[in-house]
Each structure stands twice: as C-alpha cells, then as structure tokens.
PDB file of C-alpha atoms in Angstrom:
ATOM      1  CA  GLU N 275    -114.858 -97.489 117.590  1.00 91.00           C
ATOM      2  CA  ILE N 276    -113.719-100.132 115.130  1.00 94.00           C
ATOM      3  CA  VAL N 277    -111.594-102.836 116.743  1.00 96.00           C
ATOM      4  CA  LEU N 278    -108.856-104.495 114.719  1.00 97.00           C
ATOM      5  CA  THR N 279    -107.662-107.901 115.909  1.00 98.00           C
ATOM      6  CA  GLN N 280    -104.362-109.194 114.580  1.00 98.00           C
ATOM      7  CA  SER N 281    -103.147-112.771 114.623  1.00 96.00           C
ATOM      8  CA  PRO N 282    -100.892-114.361 115.513  1.00 96.00           C
ATOM      9  CA  ALA N 283     -99.358-112.184 118.218  1.00 97.00           C
ATOM     10  CA  THR N 284     -95.921-113.576 117.445  1.00 97.00           C
ATOM     11  CA  LEU N 285     -94.578-115.403 114.447  1.00 97.00           C
ATOM     12  CA  SER N 286     -91.166-117.048 114.263  1.00 97.00           C
ATOM     13  CA  LEU N 287     -89.987-118.147 110.824  1.00 97.00           C
ATOM     14  CA  SER N 288     -86.773-118.766 108.919  1.00 97.00           C
ATOM     15  CA  PRO N 289     -85.353-116.774 106.021  1.00 97.00           C
ATOM     16  CA  GLY N 290     -86.956-117.771 102.731  1.00 97.00           C
ATOM     17  CA  GLU N 291     -90.195-118.913 104.358  1.00 97.00           C
ATOM     18  CA  ARG N 292     -93.585-117.357 103.729  1.00 98.00           C
ATOM     19  CA  ALA N 293     -95.269-115.253 106.403  1.00 98.00           C
ATOM     20  CA  THR N 294     -99.020-114.764 106.611  1.00 98.00           C
ATOM     21  CA  LEU N 295    -100.370-112.129 108.996  1.00 98.00           C
ATOM     22  CA  SER N 296    -104.067-111.634 109.637  1.00 98.00           C
ATOM     23  CA  CYS N 297    -106.157-108.613 110.599  1.00 98.00           C
ATOM     24  CA  ARG N 298    -109.868-108.851 111.378  1.00 98.00           C
ATOM     25  CA  ALA N 299    -112.113-105.793 111.782  1.00 97.00           C
ATOM     26  CA  SER N 300    -115.179-105.517 114.013  1.00 96.00           C
ATOM     27  CA  GLN N 301    -117.119-104.012 111.114  1.00 94.00           C
ATOM     28  CA  SER N 302    -116.683-103.682 107.382  1.00 94.00           C
ATOM     29  CA  LEU N 303    -113.893-101.447 106.141  1.00 93.00           C
ATOM     30  CA  SER N 304    -114.494-101.988 102.442  1.00 91.00           C
ATOM     31  CA  SER N 305    -110.850-101.888 101.276  1.00 92.00           C
ATOM     32  CA  TYR N 306    -109.675 -99.089 103.547  1.00 93.00           C
ATOM     33  CA  LEU N 307    -106.999-100.947 105.437  1.00 95.00           C
ATOM     34  CA  ALA N 308    -103.287-100.233 105.663  1.00 95.00           C
ATOM     35  CA  TRP N 309    -100.313-102.217 106.921  1.00 97.00           C
ATOM     36  CA  TYR N 310     -97.270-100.735 108.639  1.00 97.00           C
ATOM     37  CA  GLN N 311     -93.909-102.167 109.626  1.00 97.00           C
ATOM     38  CA  GLN N 312     -92.133-100.861 112.709  1.00 98.00           C
ATOM     39  CA  LYS N 313     -88.609-101.682 113.825  1.00 97.00           C
ATOM     40  CA  PRO N 314     -87.271-100.810 117.289  1.00 95.00           C
ATOM     41  CA  GLY N 315     -86.598 -97.115 117.723  1.00 94.00           C
ATOM     42  CA  GLN N 316     -88.091 -96.228 114.352  1.00 96.00           C
ATOM     43  CA  ALA N 317     -91.287 -94.644 113.130  1.00 96.00           C
ATOM     44  CA  PRO N 318     -93.843 -96.889 111.430  1.00 96.00           C
ATOM     45  CA  ARG N 319     -93.279 -97.443 107.710  1.00 95.00           C
ATOM     46  CA  LEU N 320     -96.260 -97.729 105.386  1.00 94.00           C
ATOM     47  CA  LEU N 321     -96.185-101.005 103.442  1.00 96.00           C
ATOM     48  CA  ILE N 322     -99.673-101.426 102.000  1.00 95.00           C
ATOM     49  CA  TYR N 323    -102.610 -99.051 101.607  1.00 92.00           C
ATOM     50  CA  ASP N 324    -106.198 -99.685 100.556  1.00 92.00           C
ATOM     51  CA  ALA N 325    -105.729-103.376 101.363  1.00 95.00           C
ATOM     52  CA  SER N 326    -103.585-104.353  98.389  1.00 95.00           C
ATOM     53  CA  ASN N 327    -101.562-101.423  97.063  1.00 93.00           C
ATOM     54  CA  ARG N 328     -97.847-101.373  97.824  1.00 94.00           C
ATOM     55  CA  ALA N 329     -96.489 -98.044  98.987  1.00 91.00           C
ATOM     56  CA  THR N 330     -93.624 -96.422  97.140  1.00 89.00           C
ATOM     57  CA  GLY N 331     -90.363 -98.315  97.458  1.00 92.00           C
ATOM     58  CA  ILE N 332     -91.833-101.395  99.125  1.00 95.00           C
ATOM     59  CA  PRO N 333     -90.379-104.674  97.815  1.00 96.00           C
ATOM     60  CA  ALA N 334     -92.635-106.946  95.784  1.00 97.00           C
ATOM     61  CA  ARG N 335     -92.355-109.726  98.382  1.00 97.00           C
ATOM     62  CA  PHE N 336     -94.876-107.765 100.469  1.00 98.00           C
ATOM     63  CA  SER N 337     -98.486-108.127  99.370  1.00 98.00           C
ATOM     64  CA  GLY N 338    -101.874-107.428 100.868  1.00 97.00           C
ATOM     65  CA  SER N 339    -105.296-108.885 100.253  1.00 97.00           C
ATOM     66  CA  GLY N 340    -108.799-108.894 101.633  1.00 97.00           C
ATOM     67  CA  SER N 341    -111.856-106.709 101.939  1.00 96.00           C
ATOM     68  CA  GLY N 342    -114.742-106.180 104.312  1.00 95.00           C
ATOM     69  CA  THR N 343    -113.616-107.500 107.665  1.00 96.00           C
ATOM     70  CA  ASP N 344    -110.775-109.923 106.857  1.00 98.00           C
ATOM     71  CA  PHE N 345    -107.371-108.875 105.598  1.00 98.00           C
ATOM     72  CA  THR N 346    -104.005-110.540 105.101  1.00 98.00           C
ATOM     73  CA  LEU N 347    -100.437-109.333 104.761  1.00 98.00           C
ATOM     74  CA  THR N 348     -98.177-111.855 103.054  1.00 98.00           C
ATOM     75  CA  ILE N 349     -94.401-111.738 102.898  1.00 97.00           C
ATOM     76  CA  SER N 350     -93.522-114.260 100.220  1.00 95.00           C
ATOM     77  CA  SER N 351     -89.879-115.000 101.043  1.00 95.00           C
ATOM     78  CA  LEU N 352     -88.589-113.678 104.331  1.00 97.00           C
ATOM     79  CA  GLU N 353     -85.403-111.681 104.595  1.00 97.00           C
ATOM     80  CA  PRO N 354     -83.568-111.109 107.893  1.00 96.00           C
ATOM     81  CA  GLU N 355     -84.457-107.405 107.743  1.00 96.00           C
ATOM     82  CA  ASP N 356     -88.176-108.241 107.841  1.00 97.00           C
ATOM     83  CA  SER N 357     -87.907-108.799 111.577  1.00 98.00           C
ATOM     84  CA  ALA N 358     -90.291-106.177 113.003  1.00 98.00           C
ATOM     85  CA  VAL N 359     -93.727-105.539 114.430  1.00 98.00           C
ATOM     86  CA  TYR N 360     -96.488-105.247 111.854  1.00 98.00           C
ATOM     87  CA  TYR N 361     -99.640-103.217 112.436  1.00 98.00           C
ATOM     88  CA  CYS N 362    -102.857-102.975 110.492  1.00 97.00           C
ATOM     89  CA  GLN N 363    -104.819 -99.711 110.571  1.00 96.00           C
ATOM     90  CA  GLN N 364    -108.242 -98.592 109.383  1.00 93.00           C
ATOM     91  CA  ARG N 365    -109.084 -95.129 108.138  1.00 83.00           C
ATOM     92  CA  PRO N 366    -112.742 -94.964 107.127  1.00 74.00           C
ATOM     93  CA  ASN N 367    -113.854 -94.075 110.617  1.00 83.00           C
ATOM     94  CA  TRP N 368    -112.404 -91.746 113.225  1.00 82.00           C
ATOM     95  CA  PRO N 369    -110.608 -92.679 115.413  1.00 87.00           C
ATOM     96  CA  TYR N 370    -108.311 -94.372 112.915  1.00 89.00           C
ATOM     97  CA  THR N 371    -107.612 -97.439 115.020  1.00 94.00           C
ATOM     98  CA  PHE N 372    -104.657 -99.791 114.799  1.00 96.00           C
ATOM     99  CA  GLY N 373    -104.424-103.476 115.504  1.00 97.00           C
ATOM    100  CA  GLN N 374    -102.344-104.577 118.480  1.00 97.00           C
ATOM    101  CA  GLY N 375     -99.521-105.764 116.247  1.00 97.00           C
ATOM    102  CA  THR N 376     -97.870-109.002 115.156  1.00 98.00           C
ATOM    103  CA  LYS N 377     -94.235-109.467 116.088  1.00 98.00           C
ATOM    104  CA  LEU N 378     -92.345-111.256 113.341  1.00 98.00           C
ATOM    105  CA  GLU N 379     -89.096-112.895 114.367  1.00 97.00           C
ATOM    106  CA  ILE N 380     -86.638-114.253 111.817  1.00 96.00           C
ATOM    107  CA  LYS N 381     -84.772-117.272 113.142  1.00 93.00           C
TER     108      LYS N 381
ATOM    109  CA  GLU D 292     -88.419 -84.544  99.936  1.00 94.00           C
ATOM    110  CA  VAL D 293     -91.146 -84.661 102.573  1.00 95.00           C
ATOM    111  CA  GLN D 294     -89.826 -84.214 106.094  1.00 97.00           C
ATOM    112  CA  LEU D 295     -91.577 -84.001 109.437  1.00 98.00           C
ATOM    113  CA  VAL D 296     -89.550 -83.075 112.511  1.00 98.00           C
ATOM    114  CA  GLU D 297     -91.099 -83.179 115.972  1.00 98.00           C
ATOM    115  CA  SER D 298     -89.792 -81.330 119.000  1.00 97.00           C
ATOM    116  CA  GLY D 299     -90.865 -80.279 122.457  1.00 97.00           C
ATOM    117  CA  GLY D 300     -90.883 -83.573 124.308  1.00 97.00           C
ATOM    118  CA  GLY D 301     -89.301 -84.088 127.692  1.00 97.00           C
ATOM    119  CA  LEU D 302     -89.755 -85.126 131.302  1.00 97.00           C
ATOM    120  CA  VAL D 303     -92.575 -83.346 133.090  1.00 96.00           C
ATOM    121  CA  GLN D 304     -94.521 -83.793 136.308  1.00 97.00           C
ATOM    122  CA  PRO D 305     -98.167 -84.850 136.376  1.00 97.00           C
ATOM    123  CA  GLY D 306    -100.605 -81.990 135.963  1.00 97.00           C
ATOM    124  CA  VAL D 307     -98.352 -79.692 133.986  1.00 97.00           C
ATOM    125  CA  SER D 308     -98.565 -78.633 130.348  1.00 97.00           C
ATOM    126  CA  LEU D 309     -96.342 -79.231 127.344  1.00 98.00           C
ATOM    127  CA  ARG D 310     -96.507 -78.159 123.718  1.00 98.00           C
ATOM    128  CA  LEU D 311     -95.207 -80.345 120.943  1.00 98.00           C
ATOM    129  CA  SER D 312     -94.296 -78.981 117.532  1.00 98.00           C
ATOM    130  CA  CYS D 313     -93.935 -80.665 114.171  1.00 98.00           C
ATOM    131  CA  GLU D 314     -92.194 -78.722 111.438  1.00 98.00           C
ATOM    132  CA  ALA D 315     -92.945 -79.857 107.913  1.00 98.00           C
ATOM    133  CA  SER D 316     -91.133 -79.356 104.639  1.00 97.00           C
ATOM    134  CA  GLY D 317     -91.156 -80.652 101.099  1.00 97.00           C
ATOM    135  CA  PHE D 318     -94.868 -80.306 100.358  1.00 96.00           C
ATOM    136  CA  THR D 319     -97.666 -77.725 100.330  1.00 96.00           C
ATOM    137  CA  PHE D 320     -98.439 -77.875 104.036  1.00 97.00           C
ATOM    138  CA  SER D 321    -101.815 -76.135 103.976  1.00 96.00           C
ATOM    139  CA  SER D 322    -103.233 -78.714 101.565  1.00 96.00           C
ATOM    140  CA  TYR D 323    -102.997 -81.659 103.946  1.00 95.00           C
ATOM    141  CA  TRP D 324    -104.632 -82.956 107.088  1.00 95.00           C
ATOM    142  CA  MET D 325    -102.066 -83.539 109.809  1.00 96.00           C
ATOM    143  CA  HIS D 326    -102.169 -86.083 112.615  1.00 96.00           C
ATOM    144  CA  TRP D 327    -100.624 -86.902 115.976  1.00 97.00           C
ATOM    145  CA  VAL D 328    -100.177 -90.559 116.926  1.00 97.00           C
ATOM    146  CA  ARG D 329     -98.611 -91.819 120.144  1.00 98.00           C
ATOM    147  CA  GLN D 330     -96.972 -95.007 121.340  1.00 98.00           C
ATOM    148  CA  ALA D 331     -96.479 -95.808 125.000  1.00 98.00           C
ATOM    149  CA  PRO D 332     -93.259 -97.683 125.838  1.00 96.00           C
ATOM    150  CA  GLY D 333     -93.526-101.258 124.594  1.00 94.00           C
ATOM    151  CA  LYS D 334     -97.093-100.756 123.436  1.00 96.00           C
ATOM    152  CA  GLY D 335     -98.970-100.246 120.177  1.00 95.00           C
ATOM    153  CA  LEU D 336     -99.912 -97.194 118.131  1.00 96.00           C
ATOM    154  CA  VAL D 337    -102.806 -94.949 119.168  1.00 96.00           C
ATOM    155  CA  TRP D 338    -104.309 -92.082 117.194  1.00 94.00           C
ATOM    156  CA  VAL D 339    -104.474 -88.878 119.207  1.00 96.00           C
ATOM    157  CA  SER D 340    -105.684 -86.028 117.052  1.00 96.00           C
ATOM    158  CA  ARG D 341    -106.065 -84.652 113.547  1.00 95.00           C
ATOM    159  CA  ILE D 342    -106.540 -81.234 111.972  1.00 96.00           C
ATOM    160  CA  ASN D 343    -107.560 -80.199 108.481  1.00 95.00           C
ATOM    161  CA  GLY D 344    -105.560 -78.022 106.124  1.00 95.00           C
ATOM    162  CA  ASP D 345    -106.902 -74.623 107.126  1.00 94.00           C
ATOM    163  CA  GLY D 346    -107.200 -75.462 110.797  1.00 96.00           C
ATOM    164  CA  THR D 347    -110.975 -75.176 110.987  1.00 96.00           C
ATOM    165  CA  SER D 348    -111.722 -78.818 111.793  1.00 95.00           C
ATOM    166  CA  SER D 349    -110.117 -81.109 114.363  1.00 96.00           C
ATOM    167  CA  SER D 350    -110.806 -84.361 116.167  1.00 94.00           C
ATOM    168  CA  TYR D 351    -109.486 -86.029 119.302  1.00 96.00           C
ATOM    169  CA  ALA D 352    -109.296 -89.451 120.859  1.00 94.00           C
ATOM    170  CA  ASP D 353    -111.564 -89.769 123.897  1.00 94.00           C
ATOM    171  CA  SER D 354    -108.523 -90.279 126.127  1.00 95.00           C
ATOM    172  CA  VAL D 355    -107.240 -86.749 125.438  1.00 97.00           C
ATOM    173  CA  LYS D 356    -110.419 -84.831 124.650  1.00 97.00           C
ATOM    174  CA  GLY D 357    -110.668 -81.686 126.740  1.00 97.00           C
ATOM    175  CA  ARG D 358    -106.971 -81.802 127.700  1.00 98.00           C
ATOM    176  CA  PHE D 359    -105.130 -81.700 124.349  1.00 98.00           C
ATOM    177  CA  THR D 360    -105.520 -79.123 121.584  1.00 98.00           C
ATOM    178  CA  ILE D 361    -104.188 -79.464 118.062  1.00 98.00           C
ATOM    179  CA  SER D 362    -103.471 -76.363 115.991  1.00 98.00           C
ATOM    180  CA  ARG D 363    -101.387 -75.320 113.028  1.00 98.00           C
ATOM    181  CA  ASP D 364     -99.582 -72.313 111.621  1.00 98.00           C
ATOM    182  CA  ASN D 365     -99.504 -72.695 107.872  1.00 98.00           C
ATOM    183  CA  ALA D 366     -97.116 -69.772 107.442  1.00 98.00           C
ATOM    184  CA  LYS D 367     -94.593 -71.621 109.601  1.00 98.00           C
ATOM    185  CA  TYR D 368     -95.370 -75.070 108.175  1.00 98.00           C
ATOM    186  CA  THR D 369     -95.899 -76.284 111.719  1.00 98.00           C
ATOM    187  CA  VAL D 370     -98.529 -78.294 113.554  1.00 98.00           C
ATOM    188  CA  TYR D 371     -98.766 -78.206 117.326  1.00 98.00           C
ATOM    189  CA  LEU D 372    -100.144 -80.356 120.100  1.00 98.00           C
ATOM    190  CA  GLN D 373    -100.863 -78.479 123.308  1.00 98.00           C
ATOM    191  CA  MET D 374    -101.068 -80.994 126.124  1.00 98.00           C
ATOM    192  CA  ASN D 375    -102.563 -79.857 129.438  1.00 98.00           C
ATOM    193  CA  SER D 376    -103.175 -81.697 132.704  1.00 97.00           C
ATOM    194  CA  LEU D 377    -100.701 -84.376 131.754  1.00 98.00           C
ATOM    195  CA  ARG D 378    -101.031 -87.811 133.334  1.00 97.00           C
ATOM    196  CA  SER D 379     -98.634 -90.701 133.690  1.00 97.00           C
ATOM    197  CA  GLU D 380    -100.621 -92.577 131.041  1.00 97.00           C
ATOM    198  CA  ASP D 381     -99.737 -89.858 128.514  1.00 98.00           C
ATOM    199  CA  THR D 382     -96.131 -91.070 128.611  1.00 98.00           C
ATOM    200  CA  ALA D 383     -95.326 -92.037 125.038  1.00 98.00           C
ATOM    201  CA  VAL D 384     -93.434 -91.269 121.885  1.00 98.00           C
ATOM    202  CA  TYR D 385     -95.530 -88.780 119.941  1.00 98.00           C
ATOM    203  CA  TYR D 386     -95.384 -88.920 116.159  1.00 98.00           C
ATOM    204  CA  CYS D 387     -96.771 -86.417 113.709  1.00 97.00           C
ATOM    205  CA  ALA D 388     -97.892 -87.742 110.364  1.00 96.00           C
ATOM    206  CA  ARG D 389     -99.279 -86.379 107.138  1.00 95.00           C
ATOM    207  CA  ALA D 390    -102.424 -87.380 105.314  1.00 91.00           C
ATOM    208  CA  ALA D 391    -101.989 -89.623 102.315  1.00 87.00           C
ATOM    209  CA  SER D 392    -103.279 -87.085  99.820  1.00 86.00           C
ATOM    210  CA  THR D 393    -104.808 -83.637  99.537  1.00 86.00           C
ATOM    211  CA  THR D 394    -108.262 -85.153  99.043  1.00 85.00           C
ATOM    212  CA  ALA D 395    -108.348 -87.559 101.978  1.00 82.00           C
ATOM    213  CA  ALA D 396    -107.979 -87.117 105.720  1.00 80.00           C
ATOM    214  CA  GLY D 397    -106.491 -90.526 106.436  1.00 84.00           C
ATOM    215  CA  ILE D 398    -102.847 -90.864 107.319  1.00 86.00           C
ATOM    216  CA  GLY D 399    -100.313 -91.856 104.701  1.00 85.00           C
ATOM    217  CA  GLY D 400     -96.695 -92.844 104.557  1.00 88.00           C
ATOM    218  CA  TYR D 401     -94.982 -89.779 105.947  1.00 94.00           C
ATOM    219  CA  TRP D 402     -94.196 -89.796 109.641  1.00 96.00           C
ATOM    220  CA  GLY D 403     -91.770 -87.878 111.794  1.00 97.00           C
ATOM    221  CA  GLN D 404     -89.156 -89.587 113.943  1.00 97.00           C
ATOM    222  CA  GLY D 405     -91.136 -88.971 117.122  1.00 97.00           C
ATOM    223  CA  THR D 406     -90.564 -87.063 120.349  1.00 98.00           C
ATOM    224  CA  LEU D 407     -90.674 -88.693 123.773  1.00 98.00           C
ATOM    225  CA  VAL D 408     -92.920 -87.316 126.488  1.00 98.00           C
ATOM    226  CA  THR D 409     -92.410 -88.729 129.968  1.00 98.00           C
ATOM    227  CA  VAL D 410     -94.862 -87.781 132.698  1.00 97.00           C
ATOM    228  CA  SER D 411     -93.519 -88.705 136.096  1.00 96.00           C
ATOM    229  CA  SER D 412     -93.047 -87.234 139.542  1.00 93.00           C
TER     230      SER D 412
END
C-alpha cells in the first residue's frame, strides 16, 4: 500500500497570504495525484487532478505541482473561505490511499 | 447534472448487517466505475471498495474484505454496499463517488453527500 504523508498537519495563515501544502508518497506516482478540499459536514471537493490540472470551477489561486514522490498544493492568496482540511490522494494503485490531511486555518 | 444520493445509514448494533444504496443520475451509469469511501468521525478519508461498470470486477480494502460486498444495478442506476458483521470501527460517514472518466477506474470529482453509519451497542 502506498503511504501518503502530508505536511504540515496544521497551517494558520492570514487572508492574502500564500499557503504551501506538501504531500510525499512512499513510492513514485508519476503524476497521478489529486488534491481535495473538505469543509465540516461536507463531502470532499476535487481541486486538482493529475498533479497540476485544476478541476472544473476551481479558482485560479489553487495550483498543484510535482511528480514522482513529491507534490505541492499552493493557494496563492488566501480567502476566508479557504479554511478547510486538504487531502492528497493517489490513484495508480489500489487501494487509492489518501494522505492524513492538512488543516488550514485562516486567521 | 451529475448527482449521487446515498441512503441506508443508521444506528446498528455490532454484528448485524446493513445495506447502503447510492442512486446516481445525470450520466450514463453503466459506463463508470463506482466507489465507496468512508470517514470515521474526526478522521481522514479511507477507500472501501470499487466496482466496474458492468459489475464483473470489484476490489475491497483489507479492513472490510470478506464482510462487505459491493454490487450495482445498472437498470436502477444504483450501487450498493452490503455490510455484514459490523464492528464499532466501521462507524463512519460513507460516501459514494464516481470515477473520473469512462476510461479510468480512479475516482473523480463527483461525490455524494454521505450517509452516517453508527455501530454501537
């Protein structure tokens, strides 16, 4: 099973700041990594697929990069509504594991 | 518009069975893999099971293998998760989700709202 390790566990930033979230895989994923955003009481929302492609309707301030084992989700200028837990997820290998999540707090 | 609506959750005692349903609409159901993902209270997301478009291939997480069975009825646009021998650690919100495309098994951006299963005596 591929293990995804996200860092940091918690991130506290102010509106307008830049957020950088990391996801490291225990083996190469090529570019098959996705990022999800989840707010309390809601289903996960797909932000990025295949490492760097924004899903439909996702604002341009969200971007993804990386390949192999190291991936990054960047939110260029934080908005209050970006407060959520962010998960990375791999899909080349069953089971399609998720990272443990990064909680982003907006001050 | 793609919609996925789960149902069937509830409070059950350990050892009993429960069947979850996920009714789909807005796309050609039989063309897509479908998935179940769960989330224990306050915890992260865990893949549970998947099934291909015609129902001939399925996979399970080790934690549920032998106890859970995924199936689908393409005429009813519904995927099911039969959960037997339930344990307290199966307590979670269960989400169904659709594959990203007709040519790939991996999950995409369409998820249901989830249904809560609580296993407790």
